Tab-separated table of C-alpha atoms and ligand atoms in Angstrom:
chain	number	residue	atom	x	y	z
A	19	UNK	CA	1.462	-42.727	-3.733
A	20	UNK	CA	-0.572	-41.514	-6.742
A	21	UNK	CA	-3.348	-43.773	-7.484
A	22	UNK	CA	-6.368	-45.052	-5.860
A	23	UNK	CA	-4.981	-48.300	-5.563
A	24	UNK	CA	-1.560	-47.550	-4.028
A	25	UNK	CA	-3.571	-45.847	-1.873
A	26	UNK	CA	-5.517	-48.710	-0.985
A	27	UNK	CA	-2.187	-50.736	-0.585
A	28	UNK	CA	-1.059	-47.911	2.396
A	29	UNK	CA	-4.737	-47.066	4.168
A	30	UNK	CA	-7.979	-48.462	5.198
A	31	UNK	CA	-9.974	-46.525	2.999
A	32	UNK	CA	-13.161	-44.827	4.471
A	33	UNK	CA	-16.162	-45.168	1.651
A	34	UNK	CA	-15.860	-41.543	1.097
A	35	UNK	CA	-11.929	-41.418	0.713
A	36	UNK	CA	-12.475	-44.051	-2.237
A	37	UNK	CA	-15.232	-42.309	-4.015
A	38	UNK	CA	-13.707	-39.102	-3.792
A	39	UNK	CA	-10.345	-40.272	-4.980
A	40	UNK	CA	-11.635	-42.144	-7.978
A	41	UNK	CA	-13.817	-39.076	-8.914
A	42	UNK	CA	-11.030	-36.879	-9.094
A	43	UNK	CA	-9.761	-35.208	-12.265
A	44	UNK	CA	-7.345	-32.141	-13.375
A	45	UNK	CA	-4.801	-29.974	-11.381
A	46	UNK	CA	-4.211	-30.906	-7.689
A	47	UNK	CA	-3.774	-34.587	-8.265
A	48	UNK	CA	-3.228	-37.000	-5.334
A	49	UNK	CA	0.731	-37.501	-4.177
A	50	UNK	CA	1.602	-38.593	-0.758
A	51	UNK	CA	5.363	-39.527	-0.270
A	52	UNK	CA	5.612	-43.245	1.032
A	53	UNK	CA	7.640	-41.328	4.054
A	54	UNK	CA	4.598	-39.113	5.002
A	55	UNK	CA	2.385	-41.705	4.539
A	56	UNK	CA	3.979	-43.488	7.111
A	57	UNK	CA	3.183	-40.564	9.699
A	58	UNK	CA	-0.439	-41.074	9.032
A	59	UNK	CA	-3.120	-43.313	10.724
A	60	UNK	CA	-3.579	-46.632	8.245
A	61	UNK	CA	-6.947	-46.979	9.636
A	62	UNK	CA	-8.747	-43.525	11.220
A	63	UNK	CA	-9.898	-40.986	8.439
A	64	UNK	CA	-9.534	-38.306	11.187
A	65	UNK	CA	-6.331	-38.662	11.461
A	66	UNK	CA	-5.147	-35.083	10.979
A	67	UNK	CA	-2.505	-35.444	8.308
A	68	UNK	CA	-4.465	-37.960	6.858
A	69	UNK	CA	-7.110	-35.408	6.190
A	70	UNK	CA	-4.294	-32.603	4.345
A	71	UNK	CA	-3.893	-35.425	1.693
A	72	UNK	CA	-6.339	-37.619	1.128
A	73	UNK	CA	-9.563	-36.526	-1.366
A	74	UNK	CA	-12.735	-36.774	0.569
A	75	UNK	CA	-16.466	-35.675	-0.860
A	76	UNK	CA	-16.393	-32.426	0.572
A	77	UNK	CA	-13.964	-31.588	-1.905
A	78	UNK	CA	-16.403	-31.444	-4.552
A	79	UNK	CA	-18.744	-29.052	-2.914
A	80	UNK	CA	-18.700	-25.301	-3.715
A	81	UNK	CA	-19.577	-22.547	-1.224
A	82	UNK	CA	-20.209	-18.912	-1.702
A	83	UNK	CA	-17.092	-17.144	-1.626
A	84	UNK	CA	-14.929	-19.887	-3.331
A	85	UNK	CA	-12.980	-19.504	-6.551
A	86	UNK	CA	-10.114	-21.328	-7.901
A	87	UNK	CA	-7.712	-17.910	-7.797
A	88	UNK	CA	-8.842	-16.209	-4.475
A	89	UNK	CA	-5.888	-14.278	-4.383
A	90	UNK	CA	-6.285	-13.212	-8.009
A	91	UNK	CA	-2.669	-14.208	-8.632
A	92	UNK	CA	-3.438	-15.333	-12.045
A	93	UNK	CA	-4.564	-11.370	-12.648
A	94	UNK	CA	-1.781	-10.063	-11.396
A	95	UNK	CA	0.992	-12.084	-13.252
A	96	UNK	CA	3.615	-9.964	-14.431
A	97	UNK	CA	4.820	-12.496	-17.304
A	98	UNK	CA	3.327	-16.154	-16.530
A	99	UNK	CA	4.964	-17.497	-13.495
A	100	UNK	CA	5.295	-14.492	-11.423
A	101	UNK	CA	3.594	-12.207	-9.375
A	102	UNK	CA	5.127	-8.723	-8.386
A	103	UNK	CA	1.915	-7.823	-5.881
A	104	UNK	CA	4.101	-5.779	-3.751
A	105	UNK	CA	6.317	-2.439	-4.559
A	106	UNK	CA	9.893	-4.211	-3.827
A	107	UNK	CA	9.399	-8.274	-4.012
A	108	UNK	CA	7.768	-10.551	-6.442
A	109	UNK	CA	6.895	-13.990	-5.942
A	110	UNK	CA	8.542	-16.418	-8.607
A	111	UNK	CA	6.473	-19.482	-8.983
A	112	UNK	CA	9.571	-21.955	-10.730
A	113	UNK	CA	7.874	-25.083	-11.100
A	114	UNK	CA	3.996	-26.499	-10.362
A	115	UNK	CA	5.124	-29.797	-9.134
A	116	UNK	CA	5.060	-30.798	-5.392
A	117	UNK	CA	6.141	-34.300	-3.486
A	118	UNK	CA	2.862	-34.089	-2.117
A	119	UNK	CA	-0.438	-32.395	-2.865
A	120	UNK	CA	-2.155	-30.610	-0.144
A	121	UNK	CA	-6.198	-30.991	-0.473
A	122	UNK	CA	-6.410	-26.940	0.565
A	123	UNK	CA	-3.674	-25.956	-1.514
A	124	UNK	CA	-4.223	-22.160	-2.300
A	125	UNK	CA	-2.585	-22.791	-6.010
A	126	UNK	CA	-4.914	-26.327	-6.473
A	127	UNK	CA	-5.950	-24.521	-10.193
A	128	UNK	CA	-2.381	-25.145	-11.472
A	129	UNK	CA	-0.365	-27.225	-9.826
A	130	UNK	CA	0.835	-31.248	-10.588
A	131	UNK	CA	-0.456	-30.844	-14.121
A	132	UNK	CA	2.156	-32.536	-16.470
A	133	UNK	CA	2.531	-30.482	-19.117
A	134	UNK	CA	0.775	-27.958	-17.701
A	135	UNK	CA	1.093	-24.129	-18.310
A	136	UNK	CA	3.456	-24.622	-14.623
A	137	UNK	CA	5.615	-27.475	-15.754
A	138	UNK	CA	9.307	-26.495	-15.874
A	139	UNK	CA	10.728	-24.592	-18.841
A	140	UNK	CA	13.498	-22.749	-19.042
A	141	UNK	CA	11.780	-20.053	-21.222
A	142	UNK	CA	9.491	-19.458	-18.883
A	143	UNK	CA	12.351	-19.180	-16.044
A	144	UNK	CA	14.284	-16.614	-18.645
A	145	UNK	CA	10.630	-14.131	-19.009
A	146	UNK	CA	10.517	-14.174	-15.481
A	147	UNK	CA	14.295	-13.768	-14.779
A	148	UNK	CA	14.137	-10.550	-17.981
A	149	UNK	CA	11.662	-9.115	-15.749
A	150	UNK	CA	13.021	-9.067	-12.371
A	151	UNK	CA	16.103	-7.928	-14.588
A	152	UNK	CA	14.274	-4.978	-15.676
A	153	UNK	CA	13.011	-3.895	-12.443
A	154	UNK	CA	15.289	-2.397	-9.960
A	155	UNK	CA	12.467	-2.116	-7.285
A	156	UNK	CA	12.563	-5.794	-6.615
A	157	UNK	CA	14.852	-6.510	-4.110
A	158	UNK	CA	13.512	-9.742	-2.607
A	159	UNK	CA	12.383	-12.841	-4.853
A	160	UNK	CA	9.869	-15.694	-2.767
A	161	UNK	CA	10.654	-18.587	-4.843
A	162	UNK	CA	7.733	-21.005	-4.639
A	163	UNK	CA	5.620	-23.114	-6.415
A	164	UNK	CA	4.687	-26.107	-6.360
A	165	UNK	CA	7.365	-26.783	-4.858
A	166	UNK	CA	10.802	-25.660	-5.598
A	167	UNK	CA	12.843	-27.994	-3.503
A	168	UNK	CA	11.539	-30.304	-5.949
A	169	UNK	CA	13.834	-29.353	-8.034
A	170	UNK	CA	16.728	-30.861	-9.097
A	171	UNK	CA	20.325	-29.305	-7.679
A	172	UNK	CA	21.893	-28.120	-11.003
A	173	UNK	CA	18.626	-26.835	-12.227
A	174	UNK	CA	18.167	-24.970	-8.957
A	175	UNK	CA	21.893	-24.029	-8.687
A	176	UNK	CA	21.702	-22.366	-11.881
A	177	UNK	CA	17.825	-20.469	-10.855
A	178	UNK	CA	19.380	-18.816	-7.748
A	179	UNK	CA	23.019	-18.702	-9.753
A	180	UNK	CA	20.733	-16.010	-12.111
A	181	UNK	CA	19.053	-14.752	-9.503
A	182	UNK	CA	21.811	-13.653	-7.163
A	183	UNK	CA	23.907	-12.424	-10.559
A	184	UNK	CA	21.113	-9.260	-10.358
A	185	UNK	CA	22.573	-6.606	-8.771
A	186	UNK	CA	19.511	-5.348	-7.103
A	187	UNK	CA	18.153	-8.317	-5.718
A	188	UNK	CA	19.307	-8.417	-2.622
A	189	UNK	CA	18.549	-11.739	-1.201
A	190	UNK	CA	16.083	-14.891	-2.200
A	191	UNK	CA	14.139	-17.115	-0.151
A	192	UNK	CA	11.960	-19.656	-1.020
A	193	UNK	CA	9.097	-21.407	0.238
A	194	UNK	CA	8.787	-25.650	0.517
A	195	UNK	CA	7.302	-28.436	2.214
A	196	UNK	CA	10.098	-30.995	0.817
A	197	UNK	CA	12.147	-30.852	4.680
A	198	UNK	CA	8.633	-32.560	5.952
A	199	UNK	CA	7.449	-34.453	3.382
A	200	UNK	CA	10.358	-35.752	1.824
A	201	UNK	CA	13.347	-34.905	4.253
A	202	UNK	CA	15.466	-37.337	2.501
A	203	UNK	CA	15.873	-34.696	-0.380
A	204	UNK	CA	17.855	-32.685	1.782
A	205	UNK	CA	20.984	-34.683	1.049
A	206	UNK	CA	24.534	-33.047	1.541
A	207	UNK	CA	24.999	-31.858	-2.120
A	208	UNK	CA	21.918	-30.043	-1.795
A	209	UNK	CA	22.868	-27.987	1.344
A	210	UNK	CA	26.161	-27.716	-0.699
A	211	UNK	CA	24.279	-26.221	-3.753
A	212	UNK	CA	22.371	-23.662	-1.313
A	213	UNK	CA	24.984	-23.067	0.883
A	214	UNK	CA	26.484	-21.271	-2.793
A	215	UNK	CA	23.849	-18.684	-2.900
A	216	UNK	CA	23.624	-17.325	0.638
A	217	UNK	CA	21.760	-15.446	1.784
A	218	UNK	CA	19.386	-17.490	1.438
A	219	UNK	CA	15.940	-18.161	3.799
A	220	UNK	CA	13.939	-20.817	3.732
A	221	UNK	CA	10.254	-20.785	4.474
A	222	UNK	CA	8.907	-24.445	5.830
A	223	UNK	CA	5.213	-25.399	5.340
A	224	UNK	CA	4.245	-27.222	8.655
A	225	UNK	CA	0.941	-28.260	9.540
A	226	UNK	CA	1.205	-30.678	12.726
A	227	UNK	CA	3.809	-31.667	15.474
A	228	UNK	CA	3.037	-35.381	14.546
A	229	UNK	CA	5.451	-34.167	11.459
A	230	UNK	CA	8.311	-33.174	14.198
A	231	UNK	CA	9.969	-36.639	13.160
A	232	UNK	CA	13.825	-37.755	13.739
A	233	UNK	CA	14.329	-37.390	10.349
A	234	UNK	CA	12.558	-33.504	9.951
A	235	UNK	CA	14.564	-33.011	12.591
A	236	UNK	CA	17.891	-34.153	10.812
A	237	UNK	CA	17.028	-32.216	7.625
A	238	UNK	CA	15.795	-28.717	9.782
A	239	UNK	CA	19.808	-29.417	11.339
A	240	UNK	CA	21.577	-29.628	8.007
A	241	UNK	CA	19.751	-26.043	6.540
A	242	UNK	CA	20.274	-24.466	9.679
A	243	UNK	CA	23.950	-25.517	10.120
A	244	UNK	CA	24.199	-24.304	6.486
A	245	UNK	CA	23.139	-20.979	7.702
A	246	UNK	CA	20.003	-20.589	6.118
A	247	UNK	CA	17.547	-19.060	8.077
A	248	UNK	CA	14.491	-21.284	8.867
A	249	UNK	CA	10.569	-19.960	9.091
A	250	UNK	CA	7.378	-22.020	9.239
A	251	UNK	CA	4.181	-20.802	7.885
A	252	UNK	CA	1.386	-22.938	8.332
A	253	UNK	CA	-2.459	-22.747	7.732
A	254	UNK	CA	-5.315	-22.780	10.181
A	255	UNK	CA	-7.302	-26.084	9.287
A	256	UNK	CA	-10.450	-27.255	10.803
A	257	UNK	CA	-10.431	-30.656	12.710
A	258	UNK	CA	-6.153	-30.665	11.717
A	259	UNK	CA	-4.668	-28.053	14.122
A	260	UNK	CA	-6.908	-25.277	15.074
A	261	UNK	CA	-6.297	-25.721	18.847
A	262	UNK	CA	-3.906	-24.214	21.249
A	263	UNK	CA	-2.691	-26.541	22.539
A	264	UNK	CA	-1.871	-28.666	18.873
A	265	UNK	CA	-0.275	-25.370	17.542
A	266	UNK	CA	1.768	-24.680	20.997
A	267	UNK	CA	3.159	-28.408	20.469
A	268	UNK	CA	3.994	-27.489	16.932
A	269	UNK	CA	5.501	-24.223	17.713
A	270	UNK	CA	7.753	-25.667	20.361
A	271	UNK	CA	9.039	-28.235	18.126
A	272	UNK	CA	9.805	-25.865	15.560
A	273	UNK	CA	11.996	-23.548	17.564
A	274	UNK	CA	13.700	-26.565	18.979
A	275	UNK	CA	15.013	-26.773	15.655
A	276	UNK	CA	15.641	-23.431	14.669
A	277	UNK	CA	12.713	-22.592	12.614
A	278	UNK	CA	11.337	-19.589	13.508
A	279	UNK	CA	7.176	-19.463	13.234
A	280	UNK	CA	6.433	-16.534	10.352
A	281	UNK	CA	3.074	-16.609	9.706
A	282	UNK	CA	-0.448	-18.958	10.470
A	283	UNK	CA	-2.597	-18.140	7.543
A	284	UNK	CA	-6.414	-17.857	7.903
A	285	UNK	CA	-6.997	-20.608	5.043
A	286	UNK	CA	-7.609	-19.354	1.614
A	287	UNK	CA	-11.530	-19.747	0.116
A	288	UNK	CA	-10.020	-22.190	-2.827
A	289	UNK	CA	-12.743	-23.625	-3.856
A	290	UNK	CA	-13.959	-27.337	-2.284
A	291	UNK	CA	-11.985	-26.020	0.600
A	292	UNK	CA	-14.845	-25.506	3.193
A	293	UNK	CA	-14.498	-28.368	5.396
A	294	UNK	CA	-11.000	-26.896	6.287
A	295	UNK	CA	-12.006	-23.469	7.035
A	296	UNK	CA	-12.266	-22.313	10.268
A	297	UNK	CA	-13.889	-18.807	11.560
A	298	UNK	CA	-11.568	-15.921	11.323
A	299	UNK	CA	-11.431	-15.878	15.398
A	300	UNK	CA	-10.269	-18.851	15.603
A	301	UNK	CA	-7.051	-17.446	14.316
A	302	UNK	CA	-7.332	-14.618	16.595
A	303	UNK	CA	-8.539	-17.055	20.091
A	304	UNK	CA	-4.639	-19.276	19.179
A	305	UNK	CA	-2.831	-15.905	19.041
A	306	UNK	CA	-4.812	-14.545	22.190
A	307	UNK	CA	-3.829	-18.484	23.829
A	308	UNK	CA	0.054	-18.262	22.827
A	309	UNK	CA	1.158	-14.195	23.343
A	310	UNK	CA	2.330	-13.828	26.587
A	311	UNK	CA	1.602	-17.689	27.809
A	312	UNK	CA	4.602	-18.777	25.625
A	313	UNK	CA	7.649	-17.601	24.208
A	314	UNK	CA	7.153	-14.637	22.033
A	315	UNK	CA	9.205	-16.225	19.413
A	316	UNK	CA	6.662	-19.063	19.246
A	317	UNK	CA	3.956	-16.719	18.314
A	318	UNK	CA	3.464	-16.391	14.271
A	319	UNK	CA	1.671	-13.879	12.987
A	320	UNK	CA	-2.019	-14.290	11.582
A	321	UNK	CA	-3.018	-13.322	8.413
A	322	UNK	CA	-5.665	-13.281	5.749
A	323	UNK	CA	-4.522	-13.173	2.311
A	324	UNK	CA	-7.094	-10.753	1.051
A	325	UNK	CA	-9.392	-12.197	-2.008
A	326	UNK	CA	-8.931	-10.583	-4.716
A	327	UNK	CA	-5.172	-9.567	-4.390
A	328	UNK	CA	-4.829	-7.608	-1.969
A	329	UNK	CA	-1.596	-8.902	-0.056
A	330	UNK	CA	-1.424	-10.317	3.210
A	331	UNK	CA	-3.380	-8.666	6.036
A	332	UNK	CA	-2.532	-8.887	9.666
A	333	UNK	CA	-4.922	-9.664	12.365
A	334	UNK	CA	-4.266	-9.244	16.558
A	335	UNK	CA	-6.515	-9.879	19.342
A	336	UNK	CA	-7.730	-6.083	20.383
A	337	UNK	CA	-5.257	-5.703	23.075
A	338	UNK	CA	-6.926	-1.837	23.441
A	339	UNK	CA	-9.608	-1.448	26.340
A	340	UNK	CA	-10.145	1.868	25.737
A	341	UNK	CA	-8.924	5.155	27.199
A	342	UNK	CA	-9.242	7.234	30.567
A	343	UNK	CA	-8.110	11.321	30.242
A	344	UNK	CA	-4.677	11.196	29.622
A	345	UNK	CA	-4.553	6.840	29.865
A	346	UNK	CA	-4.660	4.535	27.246
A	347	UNK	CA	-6.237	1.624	28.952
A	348	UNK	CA	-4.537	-1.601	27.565
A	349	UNK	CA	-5.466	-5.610	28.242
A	350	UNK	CA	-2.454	-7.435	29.278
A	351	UNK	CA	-2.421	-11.682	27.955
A	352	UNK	CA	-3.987	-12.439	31.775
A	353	UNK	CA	-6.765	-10.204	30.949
A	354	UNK	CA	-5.890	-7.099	33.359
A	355	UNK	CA	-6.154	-3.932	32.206
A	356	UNK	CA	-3.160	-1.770	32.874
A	357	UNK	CA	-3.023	2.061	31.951
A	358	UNK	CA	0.083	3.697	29.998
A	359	UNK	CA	0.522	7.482	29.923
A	360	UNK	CA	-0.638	8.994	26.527
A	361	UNK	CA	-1.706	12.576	27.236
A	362	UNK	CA	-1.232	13.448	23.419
A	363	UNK	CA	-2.745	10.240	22.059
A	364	UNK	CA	-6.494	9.914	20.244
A	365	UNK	CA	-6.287	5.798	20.475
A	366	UNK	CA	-8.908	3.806	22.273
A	367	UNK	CA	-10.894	7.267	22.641
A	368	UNK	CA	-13.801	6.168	20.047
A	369	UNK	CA	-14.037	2.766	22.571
A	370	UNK	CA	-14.193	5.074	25.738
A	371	UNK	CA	-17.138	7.195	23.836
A	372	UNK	CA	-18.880	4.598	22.934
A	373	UNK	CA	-18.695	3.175	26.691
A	374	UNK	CA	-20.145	6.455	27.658
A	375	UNK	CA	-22.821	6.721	25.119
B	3	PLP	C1	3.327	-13.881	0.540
B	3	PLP	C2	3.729	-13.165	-0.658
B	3	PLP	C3	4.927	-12.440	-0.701
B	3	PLP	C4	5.853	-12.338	0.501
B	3	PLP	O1	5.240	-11.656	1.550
B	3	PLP	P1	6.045	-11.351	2.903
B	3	PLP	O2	5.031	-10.767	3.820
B	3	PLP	O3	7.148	-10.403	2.529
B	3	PLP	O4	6.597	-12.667	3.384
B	3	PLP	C5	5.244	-11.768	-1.854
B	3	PLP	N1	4.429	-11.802	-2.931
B	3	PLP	C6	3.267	-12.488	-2.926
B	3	PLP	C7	2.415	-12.456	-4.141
B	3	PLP	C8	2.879	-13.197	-1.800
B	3	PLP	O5	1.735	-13.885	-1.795
C-alpha cells in the first residue's frame, strides 16, 4: 500500500492522515504490506500500529535537537554503505528498501528512494565487501538496511556466501522487520538459503504484541528450527508501547517463540519524530517494572544511541542506595534495601556523603 488512495481503499482516513500523506515527498515513502495492514484498526487513528505507518502532520514539524543523521552514520561511513563505528564490527547497510516504512525510522534520510544512493548495486556490495576484506579487526558484520530480508535469496545467498568466505569474520547477523511485516517471505527456500551460512543471528524489529500473529508465529518457528538465533529490538514510542504492561505482553510473546529481547531503544531525534518520543525515564520506569517482576530473559536492555556517533549507551534504573562502613547498600526490584559486604569498595560512597552533607 503505497499511495494515498490505496490507502484510502484499506483505512478511514483521519483529516490529518490525508493531508499529511498527500504532502509527503523524498526518502521514507509510505509502504504498508496488505498483511500488516490487516493488523491495524480500519477506522481509529490511535490505533498503535496504525500510528508506526501512517504520515500524520506532526511529521512535518521540527524540534530542537532533530537532524536527519542523529547518529552521524553518514560521517562515519567507511566506503558508502557501511559503518565500522566500533573496533571489531561494522554495520553493512545492503540495500535501502523495506516492505514497510516506519514513520520514526532512524535511517528516514535514505531509505525507499529508487535509485537512490541506497538502491542495490553490486559495486557498492564489492567496496564494502574490499573493505571488510582489508580489515582483520572486523569480526562481526550487522547486515541491515532497509531491509535486507528484502532481498531476494540468490542475491542474499551470494552477500553472506562473500561474507562468510572472509576468514576473519567470524559470524553475521542481520537485522529485519520482514518475519512481522511480511512473514510470508520466510518461505522454505529461504530458511534453506540461510540455513547455508550458519552461524547466522537474526535481529527482529517488533513494536507491539498485536503483531504476535499465527502467521509471525509460523515464520519465528521456521528461523528458529533452522537454528538461527532470534533477538527483538524494538523502540520506545509514545502513545504505541511505552507501558509496562504493553511491553510485558510483547516480551512474553516473543520468548514464546524463541526470540530473545536484545535491546528497547530510547527513540532516535530523526527529525519530525517528536510525537514518538518519550522521556528518557520512561525507558528506565519499563526496565524498573519488568527486572525482577518477570523473567530476566524478558528484560531487554535500554539504550540511547548517542547523537552524534557515539555507539549505543546503556541505561539501568540506579539499583545503588548508597553505602554504610564496610556495606554497599543496594535496592532490590520490591524496593528494599539489602546490604552486601564490600569492605574494599568506594561505590555508593559519594551517595552516602551527600546523605550526610
Ligand atoms: C547497533 C550497531 C552495531 C551493533 O551493536 P551491538 O551492540 O554489537 O549489537 C554495530 N555498528 C553500528 C554502527 C550500530 O549502530
Amino acid at each position: 500500500i503505497r499511495t494515498l488512495a490505496q490507502l484510502e481503499h484499506a483505512f478511514d482516513l483521519s483529516a490529518d492522515e490525508r493531508e499529511a500523506t498527500g504532502r509527503h515527498t523524498g526518502s521514507l515513502p509510505v509502504g504498508i504490506t496488505p498483511y500488516y495492514a490487516s493488523l491495524m484498526v480500519r477506522d481509529d487513528p490511535r490505533d498503535p500500529l496504525r500510528r508506526t505507518h501512517i504520515p500524520v502532520g506532526q511529521e512535518y514539524l521540527r524540534t530542537p535537537g532533530e537532524s536527519d543523521d542523529p547518529l552521524g552514520e553518514d560521517g562515519h561511513a567507511a566506503v558508502p554503505g557501511l559503518v565500522h563505528r566500533y573496533p571489531d564490527r561494522v554495520l553493512f547497510l545492503a540495500t535501502g528498501f523495506c516492505s514497510t516504512y516506519c514513520r520514526y525510522c532512524t535511517r528516514s534520510r535514505m531509505v525507499g528512494e529508487p535509485g537512490g544512493e541506497y538502491s542495490f548495486s553490486y559495486s557498492q556490495w564489492d567496496k564494502a565487501l574490499a573493505y571488510i576484506e582489508a580489515h582483520p579487526e572486523i569480526r562481526d558484520v550487522l547486515v541491515s538496511g532497509g531491509d535486507p530480508l528484502t532481498i531476494a535469496d540468490d542475491k542474499l545467498d551470494y552477500l553472506l556466501g562473500r561474507l562468510k568466505a572472509i576468514d576473519h569474520v567470524e559470524f553475521v547477523r542481520m537485522g529485519s522487520k520482514v518475519p512481522v511485516v511480511l512473514p510470508q517471505r520466510i518461505t522454505r527456500n529461504l530458511i534453506r538459503t540461510l540455513k547455508k551460512h550458519s552461524p547466522l543471528w537474526l535481529s527482529i524489529h517488533f513494536t507491539h504484541p498485536s503483531e504476535l500473529s499465527p502467521e509471525v508465529t509460523e515464520a519465528c518457528s521456521r528461523l528458529a528450527d533452522a537454528g538461527i538465533p532470534l533477538g527483538s529490538q524494538t523502540v520506545l514510542l509514545k502513545g504505541v508501547n511505552d507501558s509496562v504492561d504493553t511491553l510485558k505482553s510483547l516480551f512474553h510473546g516473543l520468548l514464546m517463540r524463541r526470540v530473545r529481547p536484545y535491546y528497547l531503544y530510547q527513540c532516535d531525534p530523526i527529525s519530525g519524530s517528536a510525537h514518538f518520543r518519550t522521556p528518557v525515564e520512561k525507558g528506565l520506569e519499563i526496565i524498573r517494572g519488568l527486572r525482577g517482576h518477570t523473567t530476566g530473559y524478558a528484560v531487554p536492555t535500554f539504550v540511547v544511541d548517542a547523537p552524534g556517533g557515539g555507539g549505543k549507551i546503556p541505561l539501568l534504573p540506579d539499583y545503588v542506595a548508597g553505602r554504610d562502613g564496610d556495606d554497599l547498600l543496594l535496592t532490590n526490584y520490591e524496593g528494599r534495601v539489602y546490604r552486601y559486604p564490600d569492605p574494599d569498595g568506594t561505590l555508593g560512597a559519594a551517595l552516602a556523603q551527600g546523605r550526610a552533607a
